[in-house]
mmCIF file of C-alpha atoms in Angstrom:
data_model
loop_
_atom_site.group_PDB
_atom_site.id
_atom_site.type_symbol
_atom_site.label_atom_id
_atom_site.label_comp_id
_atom_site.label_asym_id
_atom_site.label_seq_id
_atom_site.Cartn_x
_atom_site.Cartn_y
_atom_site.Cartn_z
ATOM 1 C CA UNK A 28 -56.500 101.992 -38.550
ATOM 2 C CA UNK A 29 -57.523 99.349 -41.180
ATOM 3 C CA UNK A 30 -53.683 99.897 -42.346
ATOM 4 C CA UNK A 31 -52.108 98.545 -38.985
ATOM 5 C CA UNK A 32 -54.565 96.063 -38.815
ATOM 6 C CA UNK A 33 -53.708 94.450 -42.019
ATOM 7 C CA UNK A 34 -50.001 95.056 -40.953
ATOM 8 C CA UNK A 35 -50.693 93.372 -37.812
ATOM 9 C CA UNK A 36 -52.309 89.968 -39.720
ATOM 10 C CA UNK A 37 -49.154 89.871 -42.147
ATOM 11 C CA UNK A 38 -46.492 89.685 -39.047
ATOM 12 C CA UNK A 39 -49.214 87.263 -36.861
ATOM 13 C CA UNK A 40 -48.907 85.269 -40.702
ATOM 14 C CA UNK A 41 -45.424 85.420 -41.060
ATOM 15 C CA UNK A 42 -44.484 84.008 -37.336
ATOM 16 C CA UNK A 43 -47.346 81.640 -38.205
ATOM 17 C CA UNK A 44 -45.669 80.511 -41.044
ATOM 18 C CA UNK A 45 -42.183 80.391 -38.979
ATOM 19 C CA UNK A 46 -43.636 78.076 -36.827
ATOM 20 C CA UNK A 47 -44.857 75.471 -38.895
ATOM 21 C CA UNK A 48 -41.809 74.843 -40.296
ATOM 22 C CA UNK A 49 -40.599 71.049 -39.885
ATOM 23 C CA UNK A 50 -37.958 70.217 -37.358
ATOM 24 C CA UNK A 51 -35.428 67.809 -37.805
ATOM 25 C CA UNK A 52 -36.059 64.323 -36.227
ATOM 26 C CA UNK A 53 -34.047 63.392 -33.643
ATOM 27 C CA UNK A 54 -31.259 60.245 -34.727
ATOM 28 C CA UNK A 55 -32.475 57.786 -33.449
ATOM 29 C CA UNK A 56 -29.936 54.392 -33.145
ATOM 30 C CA UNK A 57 -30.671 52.034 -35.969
ATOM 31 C CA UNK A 58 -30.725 48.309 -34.114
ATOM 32 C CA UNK A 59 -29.988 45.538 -35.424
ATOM 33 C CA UNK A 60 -33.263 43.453 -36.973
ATOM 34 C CA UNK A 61 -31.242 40.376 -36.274
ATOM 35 C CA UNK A 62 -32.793 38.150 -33.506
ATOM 36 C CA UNK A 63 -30.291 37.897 -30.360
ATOM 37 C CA UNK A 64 -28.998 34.543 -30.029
ATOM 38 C CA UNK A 65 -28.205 33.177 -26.568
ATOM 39 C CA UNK A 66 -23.982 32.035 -26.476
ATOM 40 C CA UNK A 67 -23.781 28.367 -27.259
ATOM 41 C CA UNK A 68 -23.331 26.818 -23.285
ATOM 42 C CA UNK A 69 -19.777 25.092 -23.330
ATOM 43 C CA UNK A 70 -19.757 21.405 -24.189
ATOM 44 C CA UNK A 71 -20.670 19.288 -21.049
ATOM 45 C CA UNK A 72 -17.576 17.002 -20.175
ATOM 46 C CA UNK A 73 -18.499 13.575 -20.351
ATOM 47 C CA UNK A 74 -18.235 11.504 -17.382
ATOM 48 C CA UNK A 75 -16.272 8.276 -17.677
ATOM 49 C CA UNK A 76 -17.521 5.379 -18.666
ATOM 50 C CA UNK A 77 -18.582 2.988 -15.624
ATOM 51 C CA UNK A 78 -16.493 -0.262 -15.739
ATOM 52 C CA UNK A 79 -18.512 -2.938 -16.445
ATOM 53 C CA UNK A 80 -20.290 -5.056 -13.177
ATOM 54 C CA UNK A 81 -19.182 -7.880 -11.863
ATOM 55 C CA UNK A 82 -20.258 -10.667 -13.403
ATOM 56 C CA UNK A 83 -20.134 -14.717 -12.022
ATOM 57 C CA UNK A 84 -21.847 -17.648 -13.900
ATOM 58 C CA UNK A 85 -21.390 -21.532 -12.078
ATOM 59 C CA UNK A 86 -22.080 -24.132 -14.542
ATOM 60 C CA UNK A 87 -21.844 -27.695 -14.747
ATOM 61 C CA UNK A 88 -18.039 -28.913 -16.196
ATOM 62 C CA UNK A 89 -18.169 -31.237 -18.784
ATOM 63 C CA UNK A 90 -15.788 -34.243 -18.690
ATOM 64 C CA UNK A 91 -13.780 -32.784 -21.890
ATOM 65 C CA UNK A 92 -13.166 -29.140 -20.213
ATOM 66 C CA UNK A 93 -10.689 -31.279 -18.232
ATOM 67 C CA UNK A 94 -8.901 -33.851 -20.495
ATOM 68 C CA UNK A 95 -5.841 -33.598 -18.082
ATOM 69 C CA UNK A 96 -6.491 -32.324 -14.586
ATOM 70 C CA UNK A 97 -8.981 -35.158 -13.978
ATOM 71 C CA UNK A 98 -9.204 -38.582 -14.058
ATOM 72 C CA UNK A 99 -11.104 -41.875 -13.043
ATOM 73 C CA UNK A 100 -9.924 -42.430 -9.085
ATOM 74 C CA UNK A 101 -9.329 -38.429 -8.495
ATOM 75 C CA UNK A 102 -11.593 -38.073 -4.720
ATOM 76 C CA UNK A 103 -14.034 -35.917 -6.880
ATOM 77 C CA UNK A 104 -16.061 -36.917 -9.526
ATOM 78 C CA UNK A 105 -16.048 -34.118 -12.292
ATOM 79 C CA UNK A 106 -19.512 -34.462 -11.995
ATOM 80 C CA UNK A 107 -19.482 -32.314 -8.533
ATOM 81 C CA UNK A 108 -17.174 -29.632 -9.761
ATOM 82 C CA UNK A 109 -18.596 -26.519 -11.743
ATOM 83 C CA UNK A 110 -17.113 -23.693 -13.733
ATOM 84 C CA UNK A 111 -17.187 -20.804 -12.700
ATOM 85 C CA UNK A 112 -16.901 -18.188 -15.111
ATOM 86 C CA UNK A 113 -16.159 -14.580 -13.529
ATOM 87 C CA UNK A 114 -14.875 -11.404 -14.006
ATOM 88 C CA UNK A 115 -11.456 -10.269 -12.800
ATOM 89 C CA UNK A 116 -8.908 -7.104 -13.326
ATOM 90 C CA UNK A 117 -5.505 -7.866 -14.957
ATOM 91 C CA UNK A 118 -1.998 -6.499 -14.350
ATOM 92 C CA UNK A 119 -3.167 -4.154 -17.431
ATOM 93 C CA UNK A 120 -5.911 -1.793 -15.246
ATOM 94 C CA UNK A 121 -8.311 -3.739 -17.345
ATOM 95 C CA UNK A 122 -11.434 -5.937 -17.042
ATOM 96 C CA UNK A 123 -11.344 -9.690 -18.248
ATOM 97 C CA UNK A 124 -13.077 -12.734 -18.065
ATOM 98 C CA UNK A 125 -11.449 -15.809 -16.176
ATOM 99 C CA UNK A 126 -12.255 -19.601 -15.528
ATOM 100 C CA UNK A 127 -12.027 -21.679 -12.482
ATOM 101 C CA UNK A 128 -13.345 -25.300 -11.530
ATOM 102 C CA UNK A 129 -13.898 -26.290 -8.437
ATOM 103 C CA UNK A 130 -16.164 -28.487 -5.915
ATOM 104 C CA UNK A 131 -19.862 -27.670 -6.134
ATOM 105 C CA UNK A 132 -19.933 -26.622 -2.622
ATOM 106 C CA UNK A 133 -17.771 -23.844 -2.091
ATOM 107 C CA UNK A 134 -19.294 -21.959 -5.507
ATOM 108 C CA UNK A 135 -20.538 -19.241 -3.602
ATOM 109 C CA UNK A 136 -17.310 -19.053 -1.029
ATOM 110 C CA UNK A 137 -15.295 -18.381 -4.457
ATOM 111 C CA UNK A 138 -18.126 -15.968 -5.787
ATOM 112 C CA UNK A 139 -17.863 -13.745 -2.822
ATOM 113 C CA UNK A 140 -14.459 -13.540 -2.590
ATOM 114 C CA UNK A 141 -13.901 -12.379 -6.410
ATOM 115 C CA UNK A 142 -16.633 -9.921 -6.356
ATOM 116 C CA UNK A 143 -14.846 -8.543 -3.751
ATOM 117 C CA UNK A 144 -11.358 -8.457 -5.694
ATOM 118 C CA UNK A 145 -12.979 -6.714 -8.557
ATOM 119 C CA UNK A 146 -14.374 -4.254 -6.493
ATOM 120 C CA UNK A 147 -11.131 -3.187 -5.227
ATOM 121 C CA UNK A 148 -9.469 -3.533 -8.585
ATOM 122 C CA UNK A 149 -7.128 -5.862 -7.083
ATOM 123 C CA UNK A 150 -5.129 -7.670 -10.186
ATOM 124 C CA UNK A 151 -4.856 -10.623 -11.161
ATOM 125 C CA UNK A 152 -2.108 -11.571 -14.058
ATOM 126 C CA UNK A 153 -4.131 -14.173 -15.825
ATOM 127 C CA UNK A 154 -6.604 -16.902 -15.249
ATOM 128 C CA UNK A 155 -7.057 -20.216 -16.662
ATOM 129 C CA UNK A 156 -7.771 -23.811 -16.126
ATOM 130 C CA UNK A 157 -4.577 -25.672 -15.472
ATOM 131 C CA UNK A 158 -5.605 -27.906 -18.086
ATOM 132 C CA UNK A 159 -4.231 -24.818 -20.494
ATOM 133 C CA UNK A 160 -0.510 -26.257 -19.132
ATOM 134 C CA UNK A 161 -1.774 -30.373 -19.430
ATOM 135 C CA UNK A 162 -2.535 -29.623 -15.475
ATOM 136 C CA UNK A 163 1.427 -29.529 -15.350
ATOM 137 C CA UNK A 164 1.391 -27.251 -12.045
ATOM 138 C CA UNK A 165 4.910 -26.065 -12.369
ATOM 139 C CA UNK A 166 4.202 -24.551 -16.005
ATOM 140 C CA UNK A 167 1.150 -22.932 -14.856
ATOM 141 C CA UNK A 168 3.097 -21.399 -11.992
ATOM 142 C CA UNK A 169 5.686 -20.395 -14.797
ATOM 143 C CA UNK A 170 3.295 -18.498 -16.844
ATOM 144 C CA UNK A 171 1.480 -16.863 -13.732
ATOM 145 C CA UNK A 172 -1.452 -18.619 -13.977
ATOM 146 C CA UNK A 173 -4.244 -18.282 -11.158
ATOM 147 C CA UNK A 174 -6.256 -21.630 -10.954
ATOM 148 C CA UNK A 175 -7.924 -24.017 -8.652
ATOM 149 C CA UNK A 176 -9.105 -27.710 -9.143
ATOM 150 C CA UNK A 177 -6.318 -30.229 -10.045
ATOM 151 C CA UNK A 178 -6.169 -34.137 -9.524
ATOM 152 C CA UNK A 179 -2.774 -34.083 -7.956
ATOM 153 C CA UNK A 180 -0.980 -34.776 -4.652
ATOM 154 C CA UNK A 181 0.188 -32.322 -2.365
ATOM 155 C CA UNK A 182 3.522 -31.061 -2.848
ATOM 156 C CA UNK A 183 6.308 -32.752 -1.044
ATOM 157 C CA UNK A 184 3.292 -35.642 -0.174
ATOM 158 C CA UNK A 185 1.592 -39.051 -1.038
ATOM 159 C CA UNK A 186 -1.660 -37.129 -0.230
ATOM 160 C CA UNK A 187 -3.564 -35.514 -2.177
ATOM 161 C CA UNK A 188 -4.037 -31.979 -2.287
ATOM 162 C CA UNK A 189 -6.569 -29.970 -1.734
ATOM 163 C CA UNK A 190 -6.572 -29.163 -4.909
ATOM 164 C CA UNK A 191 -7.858 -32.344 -5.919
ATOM 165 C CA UNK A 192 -11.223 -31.690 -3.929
ATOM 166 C CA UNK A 193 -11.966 -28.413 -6.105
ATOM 167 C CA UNK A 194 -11.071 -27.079 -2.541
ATOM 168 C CA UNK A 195 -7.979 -24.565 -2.884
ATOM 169 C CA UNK A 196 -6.942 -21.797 -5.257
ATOM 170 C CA UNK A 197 -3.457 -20.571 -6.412
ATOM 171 C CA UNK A 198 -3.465 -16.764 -7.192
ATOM 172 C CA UNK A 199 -0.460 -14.931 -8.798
ATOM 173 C CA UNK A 200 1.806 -18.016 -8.043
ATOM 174 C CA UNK A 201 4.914 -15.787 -9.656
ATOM 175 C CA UNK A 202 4.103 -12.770 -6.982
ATOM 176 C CA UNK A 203 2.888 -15.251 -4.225
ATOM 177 C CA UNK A 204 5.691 -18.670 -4.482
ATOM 178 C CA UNK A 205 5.744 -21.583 -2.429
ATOM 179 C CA UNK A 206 8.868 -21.269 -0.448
ATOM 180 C CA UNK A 207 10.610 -23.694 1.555
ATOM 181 C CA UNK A 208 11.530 -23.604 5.045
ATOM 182 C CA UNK A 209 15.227 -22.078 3.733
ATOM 183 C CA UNK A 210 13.627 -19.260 1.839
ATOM 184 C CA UNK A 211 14.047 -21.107 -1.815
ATOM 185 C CA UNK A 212 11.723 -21.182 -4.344
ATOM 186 C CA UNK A 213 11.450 -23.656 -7.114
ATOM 187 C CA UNK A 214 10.659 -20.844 -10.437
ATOM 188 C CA UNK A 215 13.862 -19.065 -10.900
ATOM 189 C CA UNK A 216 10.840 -15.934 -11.903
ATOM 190 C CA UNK A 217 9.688 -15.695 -8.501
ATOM 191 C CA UNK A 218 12.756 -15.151 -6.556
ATOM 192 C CA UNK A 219 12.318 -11.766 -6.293
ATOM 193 C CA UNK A 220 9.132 -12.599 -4.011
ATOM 194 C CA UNK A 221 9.876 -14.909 -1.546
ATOM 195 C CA UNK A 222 9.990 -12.500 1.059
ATOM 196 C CA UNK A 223 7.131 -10.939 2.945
ATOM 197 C CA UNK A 224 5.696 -8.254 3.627
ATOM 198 C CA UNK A 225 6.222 -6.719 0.310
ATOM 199 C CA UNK A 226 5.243 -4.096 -2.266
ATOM 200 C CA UNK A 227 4.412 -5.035 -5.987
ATOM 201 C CA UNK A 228 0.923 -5.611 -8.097
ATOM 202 C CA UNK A 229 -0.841 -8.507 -7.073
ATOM 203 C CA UNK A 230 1.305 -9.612 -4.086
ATOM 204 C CA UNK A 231 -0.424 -11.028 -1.039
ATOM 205 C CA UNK A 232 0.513 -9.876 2.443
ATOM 206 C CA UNK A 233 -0.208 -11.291 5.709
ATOM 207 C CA UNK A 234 -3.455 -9.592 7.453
ATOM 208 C CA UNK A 235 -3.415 -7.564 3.937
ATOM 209 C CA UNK A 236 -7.537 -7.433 2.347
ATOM 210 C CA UNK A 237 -7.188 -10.722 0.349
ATOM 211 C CA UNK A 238 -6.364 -12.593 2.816
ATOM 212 C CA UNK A 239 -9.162 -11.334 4.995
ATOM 213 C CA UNK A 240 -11.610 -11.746 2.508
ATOM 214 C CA UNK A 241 -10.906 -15.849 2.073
ATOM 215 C CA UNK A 242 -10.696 -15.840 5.715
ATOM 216 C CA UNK A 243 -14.461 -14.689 6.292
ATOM 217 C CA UNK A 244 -15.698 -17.435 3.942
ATOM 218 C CA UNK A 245 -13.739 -19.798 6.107
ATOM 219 C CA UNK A 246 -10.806 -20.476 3.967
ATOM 220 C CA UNK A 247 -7.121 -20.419 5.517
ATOM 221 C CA UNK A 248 -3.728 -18.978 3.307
ATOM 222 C CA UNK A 249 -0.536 -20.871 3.065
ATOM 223 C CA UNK A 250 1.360 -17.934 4.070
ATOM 224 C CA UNK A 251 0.548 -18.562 7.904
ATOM 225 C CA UNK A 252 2.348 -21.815 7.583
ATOM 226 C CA UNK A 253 4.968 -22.980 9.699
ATOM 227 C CA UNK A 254 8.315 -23.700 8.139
ATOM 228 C CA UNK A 255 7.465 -23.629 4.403
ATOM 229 C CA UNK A 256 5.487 -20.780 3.069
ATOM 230 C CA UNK A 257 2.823 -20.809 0.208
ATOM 231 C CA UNK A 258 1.767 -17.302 -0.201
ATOM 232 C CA UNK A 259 -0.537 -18.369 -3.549
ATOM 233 C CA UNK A 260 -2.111 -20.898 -1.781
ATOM 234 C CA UNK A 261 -5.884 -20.225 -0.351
ATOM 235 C CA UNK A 262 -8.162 -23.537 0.739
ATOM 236 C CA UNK A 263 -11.064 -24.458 2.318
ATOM 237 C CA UNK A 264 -10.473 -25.446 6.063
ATOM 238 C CA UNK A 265 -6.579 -24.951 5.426
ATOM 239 C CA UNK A 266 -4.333 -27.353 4.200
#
């Protein structure tokens, strides 16, 4: 009896033994100790840069601004013109900065207008005082040249023009000639143009926007003449 017993405690001992032997760990996936980093969100697109605003400043002209397109006996003293310095888009789909003179009065008329020719991008080939050309009109017409005030007489007249009262404005004279009553025009540049309606940058149509725009400020275009035509030609009150 005491033999089986002890029997009995080695074979309890041995499966004791069997037991406690160590079992493999389980693998376990080594991670990374790296911190995750979030993908780099794709580079915004910039948005195009805004043109620039409008911009309009009326000053008063000093007497040596125009050393040719005025003069002592002119029906305006240069003393009730003003500059007007403004903002305008060229034949190049870019922004520049123009000059015009004209009467004191009809500032803001000329103000409205041009803000709303900027807005529209409308184009406009260049735009300087006429004294750039000695106030020769012809040569400013040559080089394209939209301007207003200009001590002269009307063409074809012994009056003056309304040009001479800081009253009227020439735009794009090579896009928008004065033609006669038999369809000629006077700048061998412009021929192309004397007909209307018509496509092309900076041309003026009848009933087009432009004209609408001087119309609602009161001022009348030298395309609605009768018998010769002056599609350039704006002024206050017509003529």
């Amino acid at each position: 009896m005491k033999r089986a017993a002890t029997m009995a405690f080695v074979v309890l001992a041995s499966v004791s033994c069997g037991a406690a032997e160590p079992v493999p760990p389980a693998r376990v996936p080594v991670t990374s100790t790296t911190a995750y980093e979030k993908p780099a969100s794709p580079a915004a697109t910039p948005s195009p840069t805004a043109p620039p605003a409008f911009k309009a400043k009326v000053s008063n002209v000093s007497r040596d601004r125009l050393p040719y397109s005025w003069r002592p006996g002119c029906p305006v003293h240069y003393r009730d013109l003003r500059l007007i310095t403004l903002s305008y888009w060229g034949f190049d789909g870019k922004p520049h900065t123009g000059e015009l003179v004209v009467r004191e009065t009809v500032t803001d008329d000329i103000v409205t207008v041009f803000r709303k020719l900027y807005g529209w991008r409308w184009p406009i080939k260049q735009m300087k005082l006429v004294d750039a050309y000695k106030a020769d009109d012809f040569d400013s017409i040559e080089a394209d040249n939209t301007s207003a005030f200009n001590c002269r007489r009307a063409t074809g007249s012994s009056n003056w023009s309304n040009h001479a009262y800081g009253e009227a404005i020439d735009i794009n004279p090579r896009e928008n000639p004065y033609v006669t009553a038999s369809g000629s025009t006077a700048h061998e540049n412009a021929e192309k143009f004397t007909e209307r309606p018509m496509k092309g940058k900076g041309v003026i149509n009848p009933g087009d926007k432009v004209v609408k725009a001087f119309s609602q400020v009161g001022w009348e275009w030298g395309g609605y003449w009768s018998g010769a035509k002056d599609y350039q030609h704006f002024s206050k009150g017509g003529g």
